[in-house]
mmCIF file of C-alpha atoms in Angstrom:
data_model
loop_
_atom_site.group_PDB
_atom_site.id
_atom_site.type_symbol
_atom_site.label_atom_id
_atom_site.label_comp_id
_atom_site.label_asym_id
_atom_site.label_seq_id
_atom_site.Cartn_x
_atom_site.Cartn_y
_atom_site.Cartn_z
ATOM 1 C CA MET A 1 78.587 -13.557 17.384
ATOM 2 C CA ALA A 2 82.280 -14.376 17.755
ATOM 3 C CA ARG A 3 84.790 -11.765 16.802
ATOM 4 C CA GLY A 4 88.128 -13.440 17.645
ATOM 5 C CA LEU A 5 91.028 -11.472 16.243
ATOM 6 C CA GLY A 6 93.170 -14.226 14.811
ATOM 7 C CA LYS A 7 96.670 -12.725 14.837
ATOM 8 C CA GLY A 8 95.427 -9.907 17.049
ATOM 9 C CA LEU A 9 97.727 -7.897 19.292
ATOM 10 C CA ASP A 10 100.767 -10.075 18.642
ATOM 11 C CA ALA A 11 100.673 -9.076 14.978
ATOM 12 C CA LEU A 12 100.502 -5.380 15.703
ATOM 13 C CA PHE A 13 102.621 -5.205 18.850
ATOM 14 C CA PRO A 14 104.837 -8.306 19.075
ATOM 15 C CA THR A 15 106.706 -6.879 22.077
ATOM 16 C CA GLN A 16 103.842 -5.058 23.774
ATOM 17 C CA THR A 17 100.795 -7.301 24.096
ATOM 18 C CA ILE A 18 98.232 -7.033 26.865
ATOM 19 C CA GLU A 19 99.809 -10.103 28.476
ATOM 20 C CA THR A 20 103.280 -8.550 28.615
ATOM 21 C CA LEU A 21 101.776 -5.355 29.941
ATOM 22 C CA GLN A 22 100.397 -7.284 32.894
ATOM 23 C CA SER A 23 103.359 -9.538 33.683
ATOM 24 C CA ASP A 24 106.704 -9.024 35.402
ATOM 25 C CA GLU A 25 105.666 -5.559 36.576
ATOM 26 C CA ALA A 26 105.343 -4.082 40.047
ATOM 27 C CA ILE A 27 101.727 -3.951 41.166
ATOM 28 C CA GLU A 28 100.615 -0.848 43.053
ATOM 29 C CA LYS A 29 97.451 -0.085 44.998
ATOM 30 C CA ILE A 30 95.808 3.036 43.574
ATOM 31 C CA GLN A 31 92.874 4.945 45.069
ATOM 32 C CA LEU A 32 89.790 4.751 42.860
ATOM 33 C CA GLU A 33 89.279 8.501 43.209
ATOM 34 C CA LEU A 34 92.595 9.048 41.401
ATOM 35 C CA LEU A 35 91.553 7.016 38.338
ATOM 36 C CA VAL A 36 90.022 8.485 35.175
ATOM 37 C CA THR A 37 88.702 6.567 32.177
ATOM 38 C CA ASN A 38 90.652 6.197 28.958
ATOM 39 C CA PRO A 39 89.745 9.017 26.525
ATOM 40 C CA PHE A 40 90.366 6.593 23.653
ATOM 41 C CA GLN A 41 87.991 3.931 24.968
ATOM 42 C CA PRO A 42 86.048 2.590 21.931
ATOM 43 C CA ARG A 43 83.386 0.945 24.084
ATOM 44 C CA LYS A 44 80.405 3.263 24.460
ATOM 45 C CA ILE A 45 78.023 0.774 26.059
ATOM 46 C CA PHE A 46 78.730 -1.087 29.309
ATOM 47 C CA ASP A 47 76.215 -3.745 30.275
ATOM 48 C CA ASP A 48 74.971 -2.906 33.766
ATOM 49 C CA GLU A 49 74.051 -6.522 34.531
ATOM 50 C CA THR A 50 77.505 -7.907 33.730
ATOM 51 C CA ILE A 51 79.155 -5.086 35.683
ATOM 52 C CA GLU A 52 76.982 -5.994 38.682
ATOM 53 C CA GLU A 53 77.961 -9.659 38.340
ATOM 54 C CA LEU A 54 81.621 -8.690 38.191
ATOM 55 C CA ALA A 55 81.147 -6.509 41.284
ATOM 56 C CA GLN A 56 79.725 -9.481 43.192
ATOM 57 C CA SER A 57 82.678 -11.628 42.113
ATOM 58 C CA ILE A 58 85.087 -8.931 43.283
ATOM 59 C CA GLN A 59 83.367 -8.789 46.670
ATOM 60 C CA GLU A 60 83.766 -12.540 47.057
ATOM 61 C CA HIS A 61 87.170 -13.171 45.492
ATOM 62 C CA GLY A 62 88.825 -9.787 45.079
ATOM 63 C CA ILE A 63 90.464 -8.561 41.861
ATOM 64 C CA ILE A 64 92.452 -11.405 40.326
ATOM 65 C CA GLN A 65 94.060 -9.442 37.493
ATOM 66 C CA PRO A 66 95.399 -5.881 37.989
ATOM 67 C CA ILE A 67 94.344 -3.081 35.666
ATOM 68 C CA VAL A 68 96.898 -1.167 33.574
ATOM 69 C CA VAL A 69 97.170 2.625 33.932
ATOM 70 C CA ARG A 70 99.439 5.493 33.027
ATOM 71 C CA LYS A 71 100.252 8.541 35.156
ATOM 72 C CA LYS A 72 98.698 11.791 33.916
ATOM 73 C CA GLY A 73 99.452 14.689 36.238
ATOM 74 C CA LYS A 74 98.066 13.828 39.661
ATOM 75 C CA LYS A 75 95.653 11.284 38.167
ATOM 76 C CA TYR A 76 95.955 7.897 36.473
ATOM 77 C CA GLU A 77 94.317 7.125 33.126
ATOM 78 C CA ILE A 78 93.001 3.588 32.680
ATOM 79 C CA VAL A 79 94.602 1.795 29.747
ATOM 80 C CA VAL A 80 93.113 -1.670 30.291
ATOM 81 C CA GLY A 81 90.471 -2.640 32.852
ATOM 82 C CA GLU A 82 87.648 -0.099 32.833
ATOM 83 C CA ARG A 83 85.053 -2.796 33.582
ATOM 84 C CA ARG A 84 87.028 -3.844 36.664
ATOM 85 C CA PHE A 85 87.268 -0.201 37.702
ATOM 86 C CA ARG A 86 83.495 0.323 37.370
ATOM 87 C CA ALA A 87 82.727 -2.928 39.183
ATOM 88 C CA SER A 88 85.159 -2.064 41.984
ATOM 89 C CA LYS A 89 83.291 1.175 42.664
ATOM 90 C CA ILE A 90 80.019 -0.752 42.878
ATOM 91 C CA ALA A 91 81.671 -3.307 45.173
ATOM 92 C CA GLY A 92 82.609 -0.484 47.516
ATOM 93 C CA LEU A 93 86.374 -0.737 47.152
ATOM 94 C CA ASN A 94 88.567 2.276 47.844
ATOM 95 C CA GLU A 95 91.605 1.094 45.894
ATOM 96 C CA ILE A 96 92.499 -1.277 43.084
ATOM 97 C CA PRO A 97 95.680 -3.187 42.106
ATOM 98 C CA ALA A 98 97.279 -1.613 39.048
ATOM 99 C CA ILE A 99 100.398 -1.682 36.903
ATOM 100 C CA VAL A 100 101.650 1.792 35.999
ATOM 101 C CA LYS A 101 103.109 2.075 32.486
ATOM 102 C CA GLU A 102 104.713 4.919 30.579
ATOM 103 C CA LEU A 103 102.743 5.160 27.334
ATOM 104 C CA THR A 104 102.315 7.749 24.602
ATOM 105 C CA GLU A 105 98.913 9.025 23.485
ATOM 106 C CA GLU A 106 99.169 6.815 20.395
ATOM 107 C CA GLN A 107 99.984 3.725 22.433
ATOM 108 C CA MET A 108 97.045 4.490 24.721
ATOM 109 C CA MET A 109 94.713 4.594 21.749
ATOM 110 C CA GLU A 110 96.184 1.469 20.149
ATOM 111 C CA LEU A 111 95.969 -0.662 23.260
ATOM 112 C CA ALA A 112 92.494 0.533 24.257
ATOM 113 C CA ILE A 113 91.090 -0.300 20.827
ATOM 114 C CA LEU A 114 92.862 -3.618 20.408
ATOM 115 C CA GLU A 115 92.069 -4.836 23.915
ATOM 116 C CA ASN A 116 88.392 -4.224 23.239
ATOM 117 C CA LEU A 117 88.516 -5.855 19.816
ATOM 118 C CA GLN A 118 89.731 -9.055 21.470
ATOM 119 C CA ARG A 119 86.477 -9.198 23.388
ATOM 120 C CA GLU A 120 83.314 -10.537 21.780
ATOM 121 C CA ASP A 121 80.723 -8.056 23.030
ATOM 122 C CA LEU A 122 81.476 -4.889 21.074
ATOM 123 C CA THR A 123 78.496 -3.772 19.018
ATOM 124 C CA PRO A 124 78.981 -3.737 15.211
ATOM 125 C CA ILE A 125 79.122 0.082 15.356
ATOM 126 C CA GLU A 126 81.738 0.089 18.124
ATOM 127 C CA GLU A 127 83.769 -2.450 16.169
ATOM 128 C CA ALA A 128 83.478 -0.316 13.033
ATOM 129 C CA GLU A 129 84.593 2.796 14.930
ATOM 130 C CA ALA A 130 87.553 0.879 16.334
ATOM 131 C CA TYR A 131 88.636 -0.215 12.839
ATOM 132 C CA GLN A 132 88.201 3.328 11.521
ATOM 133 C CA SER A 133 90.273 4.758 14.371
ATOM 134 C CA LEU A 134 93.125 2.344 13.657
ATOM 135 C CA ILE A 135 93.021 3.255 9.958
ATOM 136 C CA GLU A 136 93.018 6.989 10.637
ATOM 137 C CA LYS A 137 95.494 7.090 13.516
ATOM 138 C CA LEU A 138 97.939 4.431 12.328
ATOM 139 C CA HIS A 139 97.489 5.115 8.588
ATOM 140 C CA PHE A 140 96.593 1.527 7.729
ATOM 141 C CA THR A 141 94.685 0.611 4.603
ATOM 142 C CA GLN A 142 91.737 -1.717 5.055
ATOM 143 C CA GLU A 143 93.822 -4.444 3.441
ATOM 144 C CA ASP A 144 96.659 -3.853 5.941
ATOM 145 C CA LEU A 145 94.254 -3.995 8.855
ATOM 146 C CA ALA A 146 92.574 -7.163 7.602
ATOM 147 C CA LYS A 147 95.922 -8.950 7.320
ATOM 148 C CA ARG A 148 97.203 -7.767 10.686
ATOM 149 C CA LEU A 149 94.042 -8.724 12.553
ATOM 150 C CA GLY A 150 93.509 -12.020 10.752
ATOM 151 C CA LYS A 151 90.196 -10.803 9.344
ATOM 152 C CA SER A 152 88.844 -10.906 5.798
ATOM 153 C CA ARG A 153 88.809 -7.687 3.808
ATOM 154 C CA PRO A 154 84.987 -7.797 3.409
ATOM 155 C CA HIS A 155 84.638 -8.155 7.208
ATOM 156 C CA ILE A 156 86.508 -4.876 7.750
ATOM 157 C CA THR A 157 84.775 -3.150 4.829
ATOM 158 C CA ASN A 158 81.264 -4.189 5.806
ATOM 159 C CA HIS A 159 81.734 -2.933 9.360
ATOM 160 C CA ILE A 160 83.197 0.417 8.328
ATOM 161 C CA ARG A 161 80.337 0.979 5.871
ATOM 162 C CA LEU A 162 77.946 1.005 8.827
ATOM 163 C CA LEU A 163 79.420 4.375 9.806
ATOM 164 C CA GLN A 164 77.657 5.845 6.754
ATOM 165 C CA LEU A 165 74.321 5.273 8.512
ATOM 166 C CA PRO A 166 72.660 8.328 10.089
ATOM 167 C CA GLU A 167 73.434 8.780 13.767
ATOM 168 C CA GLU A 168 69.954 7.819 14.934
ATOM 169 C CA VAL A 169 70.140 4.564 12.950
ATOM 170 C CA ARG A 170 73.614 3.756 14.303
ATOM 171 C CA LYS A 171 72.093 4.131 17.767
ATOM 172 C CA LEU A 172 69.437 1.524 16.887
ATOM 173 C CA VAL A 173 72.244 -0.889 15.941
ATOM 174 C CA ASN A 174 74.123 -0.084 19.150
ATOM 175 C CA ASP A 175 70.961 -0.724 21.168
ATOM 176 C CA GLY A 176 70.463 -4.104 19.498
ATOM 177 C CA LEU A 177 67.210 -3.068 17.797
ATOM 178 C CA LEU A 178 68.789 -3.483 14.357
ATOM 179 C CA SER A 179 71.338 -6.096 13.336
ATOM 180 C CA MET A 180 74.424 -5.529 11.251
ATOM 181 C CA GLY A 181 72.556 -7.179 8.372
ATOM 182 C CA HIS A 182 69.775 -4.628 8.708
ATOM 183 C CA GLY A 183 72.310 -1.803 8.688
ATOM 184 C CA ARG A 184 74.063 -3.057 5.573
ATOM 185 C CA THR A 185 70.752 -3.551 3.770
ATOM 186 C CA LEU A 186 69.564 -0.034 4.658
ATOM 187 C CA LEU A 187 72.642 1.389 2.937
ATOM 188 C CA GLY A 188 71.296 -0.047 -0.324
ATOM 189 C CA LEU A 189 68.408 2.446 -0.220
ATOM 190 C CA LYS A 190 68.909 4.919 -3.071
ATOM 191 C CA ASN A 191 67.124 7.769 -1.293
ATOM 192 C CA LYS A 192 69.452 8.074 1.702
ATOM 193 C CA ARG A 193 67.163 10.580 3.415
ATOM 194 C CA ARG A 194 64.610 7.822 3.914
ATOM 195 C CA ILE A 195 66.955 5.537 5.840
ATOM 196 C CA PRO A 196 65.770 6.679 9.334
ATOM 197 C CA GLU A 197 62.141 6.303 8.275
ATOM 198 C CA VAL A 198 62.680 2.798 6.909
ATOM 199 C CA ALA A 199 64.768 1.842 9.955
ATOM 200 C CA SER A 200 61.883 2.849 12.222
ATOM 201 C CA LYS A 201 59.547 0.703 10.154
ATOM 202 C CA VAL A 202 61.896 -2.271 10.563
ATOM 203 C CA VAL A 203 61.875 -1.850 14.341
ATOM 204 C CA ASN A 204 58.127 -1.208 14.645
ATOM 205 C CA GLN A 205 57.147 -4.121 12.397
ATOM 206 C CA SER A 206 59.958 -6.478 13.511
ATOM 207 C CA LEU A 207 61.094 -7.026 9.914
ATOM 208 C CA ASN A 208 63.889 -9.532 9.363
ATOM 209 C CA VAL A 209 66.736 -8.843 6.937
ATOM 210 C CA ARG A 210 65.121 -10.725 4.059
ATOM 211 C CA GLN A 211 61.890 -8.766 4.479
ATOM 212 C CA LEU A 212 63.889 -5.539 4.572
ATOM 213 C CA GLU A 213 65.692 -6.513 1.357
ATOM 214 C CA THR A 214 62.316 -6.945 -0.340
ATOM 215 C CA LEU A 215 61.169 -3.553 0.962
ATOM 216 C CA ILE A 216 64.356 -1.849 -0.238
ATOM 217 C CA LYS A 217 63.918 -3.335 -3.709
ATOM 218 C CA GLN A 218 60.385 -1.968 -3.849
ATOM 219 C CA LEU A 219 61.522 1.494 -2.752
ATOM 220 C CA ASN A 220 64.338 1.500 -5.300
ATOM 221 C CA GLU A 221 61.922 0.556 -8.057
ATOM 222 C CA ASP A 222 63.156 2.773 -10.893
ATOM 223 C CA VAL A 223 64.496 0.104 -13.247
ATOM 224 C CA PRO A 224 62.766 -0.082 -16.673
ATOM 225 C CA ARG A 225 60.430 -3.056 -16.922
ATOM 226 C CA GLU A 226 62.212 -4.393 -20.042
ATOM 227 C CA THR A 227 65.471 -4.568 -18.098
ATOM 228 C CA LYS A 228 63.783 -6.262 -15.149
ATOM 229 C CA LYS A 229 62.299 -8.928 -17.391
ATOM 230 C CA ASN A 230 65.735 -9.752 -18.795
ATOM 231 C CA LYS A 231 67.245 -10.177 -15.339
ATOM 232 C CA ASP A 232 67.465 -13.900 -14.743
ATOM 233 C CA ILE A 233 68.421 -15.892 -11.677
ATOM 234 C CA PHE A 234 72.050 -16.076 -12.823
ATOM 235 C CA VAL A 235 72.334 -12.278 -13.037
ATOM 236 C CA GLU A 236 70.687 -11.793 -9.655
ATOM 237 C CA ALA A 237 73.131 -14.274 -8.096
ATOM 238 C CA LYS A 238 76.075 -12.408 -9.612
ATOM 239 C CA GLU A 239 74.690 -9.122 -8.303
ATOM 240 C CA THR A 240 74.530 -10.568 -4.805
ATOM 241 C CA GLN A 241 78.099 -11.850 -5.130
ATOM 242 C CA LEU A 242 79.376 -8.450 -6.277
ATOM 243 C CA ARG A 243 77.475 -6.598 -3.526
ATOM 244 C CA GLU A 244 79.159 -8.777 -0.927
ATOM 245 C CA TYR A 245 82.572 -8.302 -2.512
ATOM 246 C CA PHE A 246 82.440 -4.528 -2.942
ATOM 247 C CA GLY A 247 80.346 -3.858 0.150
ATOM 248 C CA THR A 248 77.889 -1.647 -1.749
ATOM 249 C CA ASN A 249 74.888 -1.811 -4.075
ATOM 250 C CA VAL A 250 75.716 -3.293 -7.507
ATOM 251 C CA GLN A 251 73.372 -3.548 -10.511
ATOM 252 C CA ILE A 252 73.966 -5.637 -13.648
ATOM 253 C CA ARG A 253 71.991 -4.365 -16.649
ATOM 254 C CA LYS A 254 71.790 -6.427 -19.855
ATOM 255 C CA ASN A 255 70.477 -5.575 -23.293
ATOM 256 C CA LYS A 256 70.529 -7.754 -26.404
ATOM 257 C CA ASN A 257 74.134 -7.151 -27.415
ATOM 258 C CA LYS A 258 75.761 -5.560 -24.391
ATOM 259 C CA GLY A 259 75.524 -5.029 -20.664
ATOM 260 C CA LYS A 260 76.976 -2.899 -17.913
ATOM 261 C CA ILE A 261 77.778 -3.151 -14.221
ATOM 262 C CA GLU A 262 76.907 -0.196 -11.981
ATOM 263 C CA ILE A 263 78.759 0.048 -8.651
ATOM 264 C CA GLU A 264 77.333 2.644 -6.268
ATOM 265 C CA PHE A 265 79.431 4.794 -3.951
ATOM 266 C CA TYR A 266 78.293 7.376 -1.414
ATOM 267 C CA SER A 267 81.339 9.570 -0.753
ATOM 268 C CA GLU A 268 84.845 10.247 -2.036
ATOM 269 C CA ASP A 269 86.225 7.907 0.618
ATOM 270 C CA ASP A 270 83.818 5.181 -0.496
ATOM 271 C CA LEU A 271 84.949 5.655 -4.122
ATOM 272 C CA GLU A 272 88.605 5.403 -3.061
ATOM 273 C CA ARG A 273 87.780 2.198 -1.156
ATOM 274 C CA ILE A 274 86.224 0.624 -4.286
ATOM 275 C CA LEU A 275 89.112 1.739 -6.507
ATOM 276 C CA GLU A 276 91.530 0.241 -3.994
ATOM 277 C CA ILE A 277 89.744 -3.118 -4.253
ATOM 278 C CA LEU A 278 89.933 -2.966 -8.058
ATOM 279 C CA SER A 279 93.625 -2.042 -8.047
ATOM 280 C CA LEU A 280 94.412 -4.923 -5.691
ATOM 281 C CA GLU A 281 92.705 -7.312 -8.095
ATOM 282 C CA GLN A 282 94.875 -6.004 -10.955
ATOM 283 C CA GLU A 283 98.030 -6.616 -8.902
#
């Protein structure tokens, strides 16, 4: 599941990329006991197996690339390189090569998020939280963020929508028990209180996304039969297209002489997001 960033850090910080942070700087040896993790670290899950493998590599070859830190009182906060820090502790090291930088709180947050987004093993929820943090802290619109990161607008939108899932369901996505497709489909459930229940059913019965879509349609069954009969393959295809575009549930209802399109939203922020998409189309 590749998540390359396209323009990435160079687009956001043309003079302060991870590469420039780690080049042409004095490298210091810092005691591990003086290091603390980055409070803005978007990664919540660290794979124990890969950390162990990295620890073995460090024992054999040492640390090839220094971590980046900033001084905070008598301690050092890790900006880039938490996996190397964790692996070094397992490898039994007492100190680690590091580059000390003077960074603001905002720069700490920016670099921590963007460095992790360049990797390909963030969960969909972690990626969504990283996008949301950049939008909130740097005051980007979703369109701004999409352009700067070389992503499509729907890619950003569909990830951020996952944050509307209940906490226990987000955990299932983080744990790999539900896919991003499952999460997006669950948001189409009209009775939002049933999302955890349906999510548990997906896990227990190993339902794929297509099976979940069928289940959601059954649970949302409140459309008059006359309307359902008039819904042809063309209309259903257009509904699917609009759902993908707006990142939410869309219904097309047709009568003899007229029809209407219903676009669902689940919060004021979600409504603003949809209105923003519509205004961009008008421009």
